[in-house]
Amino acid sequence: MAKKEVAENKKLKIGWFSFSCCEDSTIVFTELLNDHFEEWSKVVDFQYVRVLRKKNKLEGLDVAFVEGAIASDREKKELLEIRKNCKKLVAIGSCACTGGPSAQRNMFSKELEKEIEFLLRKFHQSDKVHKLEDLVRVDAKVPGCPMNEEKFLEVLNKMLVEFGIGK
Ligand code: SF4
């Protein structure tokens, strides 16, 4: 196959991941897919998107979109694994960008902290909830609760350009 054809057929390999959160940005994303799927499927490879497919591959992602805050060691481990397997990582929604509202227990009083301690142990939760940037490098952010659609489209288009795909 000629070099030019390879470049033309190149797609942005993306992943979509959810941690501790209500997953409303995933709903916004699926709604956007209703409108943009045809156009995006020409330039985007939905390599790891559980709402779309059963078999997902983590290795070799171009961009990982990550929503939610990190509330346990297991989630931290998974996030580090995602970071290792993607070139760019985008924080999706307020919980991923700032920790809150998912991280509201970080602000609990000492008494309240004591009251919920058994739950944290029972469900293997960490003492504090973290925004993504506390644990890994974040290359771009899409704030909002749920995520701001225009900003998401802007970041996705920017990534397509950065990776030399599309316009
Ligand atoms: S930012 Fe808002 S919409 Fe997104 S996971 Fe957190 S609470 Fe839910």
GROMACS .gro file of N, CA and C and ligand atoms in nm:
model
  509
    1MET      N    1   0.085  -0.122   0.000
    1MET     CA    2   0.000   0.000   0.000
    1MET      C    3   0.087   0.126   0.000
    2ALA      N    4   0.054   0.224  -0.083
    2ALA     CA    5   0.134   0.346  -0.091
    2ALA      C    6   0.130   0.423   0.041
    3LYS      N    7   0.239   0.499   0.068
    3LYS     CA    8   0.250   0.573   0.194
    3LYS      C    9   0.133   0.668   0.215
    4LYS      N   10   0.093   0.737   0.105
    4LYS     CA   11  -0.015   0.836   0.114
    4LYS      C   12  -0.146   0.771   0.160
    5GLU      N   13  -0.172   0.651   0.103
    5GLU     CA   14  -0.296   0.580   0.138
    5GLU      C   15  -0.297   0.545   0.286
    6VAL      N   16  -0.178   0.501   0.339
    6VAL     CA   17  -0.167   0.464   0.480
    6VAL      C   18  -0.204   0.585   0.565
    7ALA      N   19  -0.146   0.704   0.529
    7ALA     CA   20  -0.175   0.825   0.606
    7ALA      C   21  -0.323   0.858   0.601
    8GLU      N   22  -0.383   0.842   0.482
    8GLU     CA   23  -0.525   0.874   0.466
    8GLU      C   24  -0.613   0.782   0.549
    9ASN      N   25  -0.568   0.654   0.563
    9ASN     CA   26  -0.649   0.557   0.637
    9ASN      C   27  -0.623   0.559   0.788
   10LYS      N   28  -0.526   0.638   0.830
   10LYS     CA   29  -0.489   0.640   0.971
   10LYS      C   30  -0.606   0.692   1.056
   11LYS      N   31  -0.628   0.623   1.168
   11LYS     CA   32  -0.735   0.667   1.258
   11LYS      C   33  -0.677   0.696   1.397
   12LEU      N   34  -0.745   0.783   1.468
   12LEU     CA   35  -0.705   0.815   1.605
   12LEU      C   36  -0.757   0.703   1.696
   13LYS      N   37  -0.663   0.634   1.761
   13LYS     CA   38  -0.702   0.521   1.847
   13LYS      C   39  -0.738   0.574   1.985
   14ILE      N   40  -0.866   0.567   2.018
   14ILE     CA   41  -0.907   0.626   2.146
   14ILE      C   42  -0.960   0.521   2.245
   15GLY      N   43  -0.950   0.561   2.373
   15GLY     CA   44  -1.010   0.480   2.479
   15GLY      C   45  -1.098   0.571   2.564
   16TRP      N   46  -1.202   0.514   2.623
   16TRP     CA   47  -1.292   0.590   2.712
   16TRP      C   48  -1.302   0.512   2.843
   17PHE      N   49  -1.267   0.577   2.955
   17PHE     CA   50  -1.261   0.507   3.084
   17PHE      C   51  -1.338   0.584   3.191
   18SER      N   52  -1.402   0.509   3.281
   18SER     CA   53  -1.477   0.572   3.390
   18SER      C   54  -1.429   0.519   3.524
   19PHE      N   55  -1.402   0.612   3.616
   19PHE     CA   56  -1.368   0.571   3.753
   19PHE      C   57  -1.481   0.613   3.846
   20SER      N   58  -1.447   0.653   3.972
   20SER     CA   59  -1.555   0.682   4.068
   20SER      C   60  -1.633   0.805   4.027
   21CYS      N   61  -1.755   0.783   3.982
   21CYS     CA   62  -1.836   0.895   3.934
   21CYS      C   63  -1.974   0.846   3.895
   22CYS      N   64  -2.058   0.936   3.847
   22CYS     CA   65  -2.194   0.897   3.809
   22CYS      C   66  -2.205   0.861   3.661
   23GLU      N   67  -2.095   0.876   3.588
   23GLU     CA   68  -2.086   0.838   3.445
   23GLU      C   69  -2.178   0.920   3.354
   24ASP      N   70  -2.215   1.040   3.397
   24ASP     CA   71  -2.300   1.124   3.311
   24ASP      C   72  -2.225   1.173   3.187
   25SER      N   73  -2.093   1.189   3.197
   25SER     CA   74  -2.018   1.231   3.077
   25SER      C   75  -2.017   1.119   2.973
   26THR      N   76  -2.022   0.994   3.019
   26THR     CA   77  -2.033   0.881   2.925
   26THR      C   78  -2.166   0.890   2.850
   27ILE      N   79  -2.270   0.932   2.923
   27ILE     CA   80  -2.401   0.947   2.857
   27ILE      C   81  -2.394   1.059   2.753
   28VAL      N   82  -2.329   1.170   2.789
   28VAL     CA   83  -2.313   1.281   2.693
   28VAL      C   84  -2.234   1.231   2.570
   29PHE      N   85  -2.129   1.152   2.595
   29PHE     CA   86  -2.047   1.098   2.487
   29PHE      C   87  -2.131   1.009   2.395
   30THR      N   88  -2.215   0.924   2.454
   30THR     CA   89  -2.297   0.835   2.369
   30THR      C   90  -2.401   0.917   2.291
   31GLU      N   91  -2.449   1.024   2.352
   31GLU     CA   92  -2.543   1.111   2.279
   31GLU      C   93  -2.471   1.178   2.161
   32LEU      N   94  -2.347   1.219   2.184
   32LEU     CA   95  -2.268   1.280   2.075
   32LEU      C   96  -2.243   1.178   1.964
   33LEU      N   97  -2.225   1.052   2.005
   33LEU     CA   98  -2.204   0.946   1.905
   33LEU      C   99  -2.324   0.934   1.812
   34ASN      N  100  -2.444   0.953   1.868
   34ASN     CA  101  -2.565   0.948   1.783
   34ASN      C  102  -2.554   1.046   1.667
   35ASP      N  103  -2.501   1.164   1.696
   35ASP     CA  104  -2.492   1.268   1.592
   35ASP      C  105  -2.367   1.256   1.506
   36HIS      N  106  -2.257   1.204   1.564
   36HIS     CA  107  -2.128   1.214   1.493
   36HIS      C  108  -2.069   1.080   1.449
   37PHE      N  109  -2.138   0.968   1.480
   37PHE     CA  110  -2.073   0.837   1.458
   37PHE      C  111  -2.023   0.819   1.315
   38GLU      N  112  -2.106   0.854   1.218
   38GLU     CA  113  -2.068   0.832   1.079
   38GLU      C  114  -1.939   0.907   1.045
   39GLU      N  115  -1.938   1.034   1.082
   39GLU     CA  116  -1.821   1.119   1.055
   39GLU      C  117  -1.698   1.071   1.134
   40TRP      N  118  -1.717   1.039   1.263
   40TRP     CA  119  -1.603   0.999   1.347
   40TRP      C  120  -1.549   0.862   1.308
   41SER      N  121  -1.638   0.769   1.267
   41SER     CA  122  -1.589   0.634   1.240
   41SER      C  123  -1.490   0.632   1.123
   42LYS      N  124  -1.487   0.739   1.043
   42LYS     CA  125  -1.388   0.748   0.934
   42LYS      C  126  -1.249   0.785   0.987
   43VAL      N  127  -1.244   0.853   1.100
   43VAL     CA  128  -1.115   0.902   1.151
   43VAL      C  129  -1.081   0.854   1.292
   44VAL      N  130  -1.177   0.790   1.357
   44VAL     CA  131  -1.154   0.745   1.495
   44VAL      C  132  -1.170   0.594   1.504
   45ASP      N  133  -1.071   0.530   1.569
   45ASP     CA  134  -1.082   0.387   1.600
   45ASP      C  135  -1.121   0.377   1.748
   46PHE      N  136  -1.242   0.329   1.775
   46PHE     CA  137  -1.291   0.320   1.913
   46PHE      C  138  -1.232   0.193   1.977
   47GLN      N  139  -1.104   0.201   2.007
   47GLN     CA  140  -1.030   0.081   2.046
   47GLN      C  141  -1.069   0.027   2.185
   48TYR      N  142  -1.099   0.117   2.277
   48TYR     CA  143  -1.139   0.073   2.413
   48TYR      C  144  -1.257   0.159   2.457
   49VAL      N  145  -1.375   0.117   2.421
   49VAL     CA  146  -1.496   0.193   2.459
   49VAL      C  147  -1.602   0.091   2.498
   50ARG      N  148  -1.615   0.066   2.627
   50ARG     CA  149  -1.701  -0.043   2.674
   50ARG      C  150  -1.848  -0.023   2.640
   51VAL      N  151  -1.893   0.102   2.625
   51VAL     CA  152  -2.034   0.121   2.588
   51VAL      C  153  -2.058   0.081   2.442
   52LEU      N  154  -1.951   0.063   2.366
   52LEU     CA  155  -1.966   0.031   2.224
   52LEU      C  156  -1.930  -0.113   2.190
   53ARG      N  157  -1.835  -0.171   2.266
   53ARG     CA  158  -1.788  -0.303   2.227
   53ARG      C  159  -1.752  -0.390   2.347
   54LYS      N  160  -1.757  -0.523   2.325
   54LYS     CA  161  -1.725  -0.616   2.435
   54LYS      C  162  -1.576  -0.639   2.444
   55LYS      N  163  -1.509  -0.651   2.326
   55LYS     CA  164  -1.365  -0.677   2.326
   55LYS      C  165  -1.293  -0.545   2.313
   56ASN      N  166  -1.209  -0.513   2.411
   56ASN     CA  167  -1.138  -0.384   2.411
   56ASN      C  168  -0.990  -0.407   2.428
   57LYS      N  169  -0.911  -0.320   2.362
   57LYS     CA  170  -0.765  -0.336   2.373
   57LYS      C  171  -0.702  -0.208   2.429
   58LEU      N  172  -0.626  -0.224   2.536
   58LEU     CA  173  -0.567  -0.108   2.602
   58LEU      C  174  -0.435  -0.062   2.537
   59GLU      N  175  -0.356  -0.158   2.491
   59GLU     CA  176  -0.222  -0.125   2.442
   59GLU      C  177  -0.226  -0.037   2.317
   60GLY      N  178  -0.135   0.064   2.316
   60GLY     CA  179  -0.114   0.143   2.196
   60GLY      C  180  -0.221   0.248   2.167
   61LEU      N  181  -0.288   0.297   2.270
   61LEU     CA  182  -0.388   0.403   2.245
   61LEU      C  183  -0.318   0.534   2.211
   62ASP      N  184  -0.380   0.612   2.124
   62ASP     CA  185  -0.332   0.749   2.102
   62ASP      C  186  -0.384   0.837   2.216
   63VAL      N  187  -0.514   0.835   2.237
   63VAL     CA  188  -0.574   0.924   2.338
   63VAL      C  189  -0.666   0.844   2.431
   64ALA      N  190  -0.645   0.864   2.562
   64ALA     CA  191  -0.736   0.805   2.661
   64ALA      C  192  -0.819   0.918   2.721
   65PHE      N  193  -0.950   0.906   2.713
   65PHE     CA  194  -1.042   1.000   2.778
   65PHE      C  195  -1.085   0.936   2.909
   66VAL      N  196  -1.061   1.007   3.019
   66VAL     CA  197  -1.085   0.945   3.150
   66VAL      C  198  -1.179   1.032   3.233
   67GLU      N  199  -1.293   0.974   3.272
   67GLU     CA  200  -1.386   1.049   3.359
   67GLU      C  201  -1.382   0.989   3.500
   68GLY      N  202  -1.417   1.073   3.598
   68GLY     CA  203  -1.426   1.027   3.736
   68GLY      C  204  -1.301   1.055   3.817
   69ALA      N  205  -1.318   1.046   3.948
   69ALA     CA  206  -1.205   1.066   4.040
   69ALA      C  207  -1.149   0.930   4.082
   70ILE      N  208  -1.033   0.931   4.146
   70ILE     CA  209  -0.968   0.806   4.184
   70ILE      C  210  -0.983   0.786   4.335
   71ALA      N  211  -1.054   0.679   4.372
   71ALA     CA  212  -1.093   0.663   4.512
   71ALA      C  213  -1.037   0.537   4.578
   72SER      N  214  -0.956   0.460   4.506
   72SER     CA  215  -0.900   0.338   4.569
   72SER      C  216  -0.764   0.307   4.504
   73ASP      N  217  -0.690   0.218   4.571
   73ASP     CA  218  -0.560   0.179   4.515
   73ASP      C  219  -0.578   0.103   4.384
   74ARG      N  220  -0.687   0.026   4.375
   74ARG     CA  221  -0.712  -0.048   4.251
   74ARG      C  222  -0.732   0.050   4.134
   75GLU      N  223  -0.810   0.156   4.161
   75GLU     CA  224  -0.832   0.256   4.055
   75GLU      C  225  -0.702   0.327   4.019
   76LYS      N  226  -0.622   0.355   4.121
   76LYS     CA  227  -0.492   0.421   4.094
   76LYS      C  228  -0.406   0.333   4.002
   77LYS      N  229  -0.403   0.204   4.034
   77LYS     CA  230  -0.324   0.110   3.953
   77LYS      C  231  -0.375   0.108   3.808
   78GLU      N  232  -0.506   0.106   3.793
   78GLU     CA  233  -0.565   0.103   3.658
   78GLU      C  234  -0.533   0.232   3.582
   79LEU      N  235  -0.540   0.344   3.654
   79LEU     CA  236  -0.510   0.472   3.589
   79LEU      C  237  -0.364   0.476   3.542
   80LEU      N  238  -0.272   0.428   3.627
   80LEU     CA  239  -0.130   0.425   3.589
   80LEU      C  240  -0.110   0.337   3.465
   81GLU      N  241  -0.184   0.228   3.458
   81GLU     CA  242  -0.176   0.137   3.344
   81GLU      C  243  -0.226   0.206   3.217
   82ILE      N  244  -0.334   0.282   3.230
   82ILE     CA  245  -0.388   0.356   3.115
   82ILE      C  246  -0.284   0.457   3.068
   83ARG      N  247  -0.226   0.529   3.164
   83ARG     CA  248  -0.124   0.633   3.130
   83ARG      C  249  -0.007   0.570   3.054
   84LYS      N  250   0.031   0.450   3.096
   84LYS     CA  251   0.143   0.380   3.031
   84LYS      C  252   0.110   0.343   2.887
   85ASN      N  253  -0.019   0.326   2.859
   85ASN     CA  254  -0.062   0.274   2.728
   85ASN      C  255  -0.121   0.379   2.634
   86CYS      N  256  -0.111   0.507   2.672
   86CYS     CA  257  -0.165   0.610   2.582
   86CYS      C  258  -0.062   0.721   2.562
   87LYS      N  259  -0.075   0.789   2.448
   87LYS     CA  260   0.018   0.900   2.423
   87LYS      C  261  -0.034   1.027   2.489
   88LYS      N  262  -0.165   1.047   2.485
   88LYS     CA  263  -0.227   1.165   2.549
   88LYS      C  264  -0.339   1.120   2.640
   89LEU      N  265  -0.351   1.189   2.753
   89LEU     CA  266  -0.460   1.156   2.845
   89LEU      C  267  -0.543   1.281   2.870
   90VAL      N  268  -0.674   1.268   2.851
   90VAL     CA  269  -0.764   1.382   2.867
   90VAL      C  270  -0.857   1.358   2.986
   91ALA      N  271  -0.859   1.452   3.080
   91ALA     CA  272  -0.949   1.442   3.195
   91ALA      C  273  -1.087   1.490   3.152
   92ILE      N  274  -1.187   1.406   3.177
   92ILE     CA  275  -1.324   1.435   3.132
   92ILE      C  276  -1.415   1.466   3.251
   93GLY      N  277  -1.467   1.586   3.254
   93GLY     CA  278  -1.562   1.624   3.360
   93GLY      C  279  -1.495   1.671   3.487
   94SER      N  280  -1.575   1.738   3.567
   94SER     CA  281  -1.524   1.801   3.688
   94SER      C  282  -1.455   1.703   3.784
   95CYS      N  283  -1.514   1.584   3.803
   95CYS     CA  284  -1.455   1.488   3.897
   95CYS      C  285  -1.312   1.450   3.856
   96ALA      N  286  -1.290   1.431   3.729
   96ALA     CA  287  -1.155   1.397   3.681
   96ALA      C  288  -1.062   1.518   3.688
   97CYS      N  289  -1.117   1.636   3.657
   97CYS     CA  290  -1.034   1.758   3.651
   97CYS      C  291  -1.001   1.814   3.789
   98THR      N  292  -1.101   1.810   3.879
   98THR     CA  293  -1.080   1.876   4.011
   98THR      C  294  -1.103   1.782   4.129
   99GLY      N  295  -1.155   1.664   4.103
   99GLY     CA  296  -1.186   1.570   4.212
   99GLY      C  297  -1.335   1.574   4.248
  100GLY      N  298  -1.393   1.694   4.246
  100GLY     CA  299  -1.531   1.708   4.293
  100GLY      C  300  -1.632   1.715   4.180
  101PRO      N  301  -1.756   1.676   4.208
  101PRO     CA  302  -1.811   1.644   4.340
  101PRO      C  303  -1.780   1.505   4.397
  102SER      N  304  -1.721   1.415   4.320
  102SER     CA  305  -1.697   1.280   4.375
  102SER      C  306  -1.611   1.281   4.501
  103ALA      N  307  -1.525   1.383   4.513
  103ALA     CA  308  -1.429   1.386   4.624
  103ALA      C  309  -1.483   1.457   4.748
  104GLN      N  310  -1.615   1.470   4.760
  104GLN     CA  311  -1.665   1.552   4.871
  104GLN      C  312  -1.631   1.495   5.008
  105ARG      N  313  -1.606   1.363   5.016
  105ARG     CA  314  -1.570   1.309   5.148
  105ARG      C  315  -1.433   1.359   5.197
  106ASN      N  316  -1.352   1.413   5.106
  106ASN     CA  317  -1.223   1.472   5.148
  106ASN      C  318  -1.246   1.587   5.246
  107MET      N  319  -1.366   1.649   5.237
  107MET     CA  320  -1.392   1.765   5.322
  107MET      C  321  -1.474   1.730   5.447
  108PHE      N  322  -1.497   1.602   5.471
  108PHE     CA  323  -1.576   1.562   5.588
  108PHE      C  324  -1.505   1.602   5.718
  109SER      N  325  -1.585   1.626   5.822
  109SER     CA  326  -1.528   1.655   5.954
  109SER      C  327  -1.463   1.528   6.009
  110LYS      N  328  -1.384   1.544   6.113
  110LYS     CA  329  -1.317   1.428   6.176
  110LYS      C  330  -1.420   1.324   6.221
  111GLU      N  331  -1.532   1.373   6.280
  111GLU     CA  332  -1.636   1.280   6.330
  111GLU      C  333  -1.696   1.199   6.214
  112LEU      N  334  -1.727   1.270   6.107
  112LEU     CA  335  -1.786   1.204   5.991
  112LEU      C  336  -1.687   1.104   5.930
  113GLU      N  337  -1.562   1.144   5.927
  113GLU     CA  338  -1.457   1.053   5.876
  113GLU      C  339  -1.456   0.924   5.956
  114LYS      N  340  -1.468   0.939   6.087
  114LYS     CA  341  -1.470   0.821   6.176
  114LYS      C  342  -1.589   0.733   6.143
  115GLU      N  343  -1.705   0.797   6.120
  115GLU     CA  344  -1.828   0.723   6.093
  115GLU      C  345  -1.820   0.639   5.965
  116ILE      N  346  -1.751   0.693   5.866
  116ILE     CA  347  -1.748   0.621   5.737
  116ILE      C  348  -1.626   0.529   5.723
  117GLU      N  349  -1.539   0.530   5.825
  117GLU     CA  350  -1.414   0.455   5.814
  117GLU      C  351  -1.438   0.306   5.780
  118PHE      N  352  -1.539   0.244   5.844
  118PHE     CA  353  -1.564   0.100   5.819
  118PHE      C  354  -1.605   0.077   5.673
  119LEU      N  355  -1.675   0.176   5.616
  119LEU     CA  356  -1.717   0.161   5.475
  119LEU      C  357  -1.596   0.169   5.382
  120LEU      N  358  -1.505   0.261   5.415
  120LEU     CA  359  -1.384   0.274   5.332
  120LEU      C  360  -1.305   0.143   5.334
  121ARG      N  361  -1.293   0.083   5.454
  121ARG     CA  362  -1.217  -0.043   5.464
  121ARG      C  363  -1.294  -0.154   5.389
  122LYS      N  364  -1.425  -0.160   5.415
  122LYS     CA  365  -1.507  -0.268   5.355
  122LYS      C  366  -1.498  -0.266   5.202
  123PHE      N  367  -1.501  -0.146   5.144
  123PHE     CA  368  -1.500  -0.137   4.997
  123PHE      C  369  -1.363  -0.100   4.941
  124HIS      N  370  -1.260  -0.120   5.022
  124HIS     CA  371  -1.120  -0.098   4.980
  124HIS      C  372  -1.098   0.039   4.919
  125GLN      N  373  -1.155   0.140   4.983
  125GLN     CA  374  -1.139   0.277   4.934
  125GLN      C  375  -1.017   0.343   4.998
  126SER      N  376  -0.953   0.434   4.927
  126SER     CA  377  -0.838   0.504   4.985
  126SER      C  378  -0.888   0.615   5.079
  127ASP      N  379  -0.797   0.664   5.163
  127ASP     CA  380  -0.838   0.765   5.262
  127ASP      C  381  -0.887   0.893   5.195
  128LYS      N  382  -0.821   0.930   5.085
  128LYS     CA  383  -0.861   1.052   5.014
  128LYS      C  384  -0.896   1.018   4.869
  129VAL      N  385  -0.982   1.100   4.811
  129VAL     CA  386  -1.018   1.083   4.670
  129VAL      C  387  -0.931   1.181   4.589
  130HIS      N  388  -0.879   1.136   4.476
  130HIS     CA  389  -0.786   1.219   4.399
  130HIS      C  390  -0.840   1.260   4.262
  131LYS      N  391  -0.806   1.378   4.220
  131LYS     CA  392  -0.824   1.416   4.079
  131LYS      C  393  -0.711   1.347   4.001
  132LEU      N  394  -0.729   1.333   3.870
  132LEU     CA  395  -0.631   1.258   3.791
  132LEU      C  396  -0.491   1.317   3.800
  133GLU      N  397  -0.485   1.449   3.794
  133GLU     CA  398  -0.356   1.519   3.791
  133GLU      C  399  -0.272   1.494   3.917
  134ASP      N  400  -0.336   1.452   4.027
  134ASP     CA  401  -0.259   1.419   4.148
  134ASP      C  402  -0.171   1.298   4.125
  135LEU      N  403  -0.209   1.215   4.027
  135LEU     CA  404  -0.144   1.084   4.012
  135LEU      C  405  -0.073   1.063   3.879
  136VAL      N  406  -0.121   1.129   3.774
  136VAL     CA  407  -0.060   1.110   3.641
  136VAL      C  408  -0.055   1.243   3.565
  137ARG      N  409   0.021   1.245   3.456
  137ARG     CA  410   0.024   1.365   3.371
  137ARG      C  411  -0.107   1.372   3.293
  138VAL      N  412  -0.167   1.490   3.294
  138VAL     CA  413  -0.291   1.512   3.217
  138VAL      C  414  -0.258   1.610   3.105
  139ASP      N  415  -0.290   1.574   2.982
  139ASP     CA  416  -0.252   1.658   2.867
  139ASP      C  417  -0.359   1.761   2.830
  140ALA      N  418  -0.484   1.730   2.862
  140ALA     CA  419  -0.592   1.825   2.832
  140ALA      C  420  -0.709   1.798   2.926
  141LYS      N  421  -0.793   1.901   2.943
  141LYS     CA  422  -0.907   1.887   3.035
  141LYS      C  423  -1.036   1.931   2.966
  142VAL      N  424  -1.143   1.857   2.994
  142VAL     CA  425  -1.276   1.898   2.950
  142VAL      C  426  -1.360   1.915   3.076
  143PRO      N  427  -1.369   2.038   3.129
  143PRO     CA  428  -1.443   2.058   3.253
  143PRO      C  429  -1.594   2.047   3.232
  144GLY      N  430  -1.668   2.065   3.341
  144GLY     CA  431  -1.815   2.060   3.333
  144GLY      C  432  -1.868   1.940   3.408
  145CYS      N  433  -1.991   1.950   3.451
  145CYS     CA  434  -2.055   1.844   3.530
  145CYS      C  435  -2.198   1.825   3.481
  146PRO      N  436  -2.222   1.741   3.379
  146PRO     CA  437  -2.123   1.660   3.308
  146PRO      C  438  -2.037   1.745   3.213
  147MET      N  439  -1.948   1.679   3.140
  147MET     CA  440  -1.851   1.752   3.056
  147MET      C  441  -1.920   1.847   2.958
  148ASN      N  442  -1.850   1.954   2.928
  148ASN     CA  443  -1.898   2.052   2.831
  148ASN      C  444  -1.879   1.996   2.689
  149GLU      N  445  -1.989   1.984   2.617
  149GLU     CA  446  -1.985   1.921   2.483
  149GLU      C  447  -1.894   1.995   2.386
  150GLU      N  448  -1.906   2.130   2.384
  150GLU     CA  449  -1.825   2.209   2.289
  150GLU      C  450  -1.677   2.190   2.316
  151LYS      N  451  -1.643   2.191   2.445
  151LYS     CA  452  -1.502   2.175   2.482
  151LYS      C  453  -1.452   2.036   2.442
  152PHE      N  454  -1.539   1.934   2.460
  152PHE     CA  455  -1.500   1.799   2.420
  152PHE      C  456  -1.472   1.794   2.270
  153LEU      N  457  -1.562   1.853   2.191
  153LEU     CA  458  -1.543   1.852   2.045
  153LEU      C  459  -1.416   1.926   2.008
  154GLU      N  460  -1.390   2.037   2.077
  154GLU     CA  461  -1.269   2.116   2.052
  154GLU      C  462  -1.143   2.032   2.081
  155VAL      N  463  -1.143   1.961   2.196
  155VAL     CA  464  -1.026   1.879   2.233
  155VAL      C  465  -1.010   1.763   2.135
  156LEU      N  466  -1.120   1.697   2.098
  156LEU     CA  467  -1.111   1.585   2.005
  156LEU      C  468  -1.054   1.632   1.870
  157ASN      N  469  -1.105   1.745   1.822
  157ASN     CA  470  -1.055   1.798   1.694
  157ASN      C  471  -0.908   1.836   1.702
  158LYS      N  472  -0.869   1.891   1.815
  158LYS     CA  473  -0.728   1.927   1.836
  158LYS      C  474  -0.640   1.802   1.834
  159MET      N  475  -0.688   1.695   1.896
  159MET     CA  476  -0.611   1.570   1.898
  159MET      C  477  -0.598   1.513   1.756
  160LEU      N  478  -0.708   1.520   1.679
  160LEU     CA  479  -0.703   1.470   1.541
  160LEU      C  480  -0.595   1.545   1.463
  161VAL      N  481  -0.591   1.677   1.482
  161VAL     CA  482  -0.491   1.759   1.411
  161VAL      C  483  -0.350   1.723   1.460
  162GLU      N  484  -0.333   1.713   1.593
  162GLU     CA  485  -0.202   1.681   1.650
  162GLU      C  486  -0.148   1.549   1.598
  163PHE      N  487  -0.237   1.452   1.578
  163PHE     CA  488  -0.194   1.320   1.532
  163PHE      C  489  -0.194   1.310   1.379
  164GLY      N  490  -0.216   1.424   1.313
  164GLY     CA  491  -0.208   1.428   1.168
  164GLY      C  492  -0.321   1.355   1.098
  165ILE      N  493  -0.440   1.357   1.161
  165ILE     CA  494  -0.555   1.286   1.103
  165ILE      C  495  -0.663   1.388   1.068
  166GLY      N  496  -0.729   1.367   0.958
  166GLY     CA  497  -0.838   1.458   0.920
  166GLY      C  498  -0.784   1.592   0.872
  167LYS      N  499  -0.862   1.700   0.910
  167LYS     CA  500  -0.830   1.832   0.856
  167LYS      C  501  -0.694   1.883   0.900
  168SF4     S1  502  -1.824   1.556   3.686
  168SF4    FE1  503  -2.040   1.554   3.737
  168SF4     S2  504  -2.128   1.435   3.574
  168SF4    FE2  505  -1.913   1.391   3.572
  168SF4     S3  506  -1.889   1.213   3.700
  168SF4    FE3  507  -1.858   1.390   3.830
  168SF4     S4  508  -2.058   1.426   3.918
  168SF4    FE4  509  -2.091   1.296   3.743
   0.00000   0.00000   0.00000
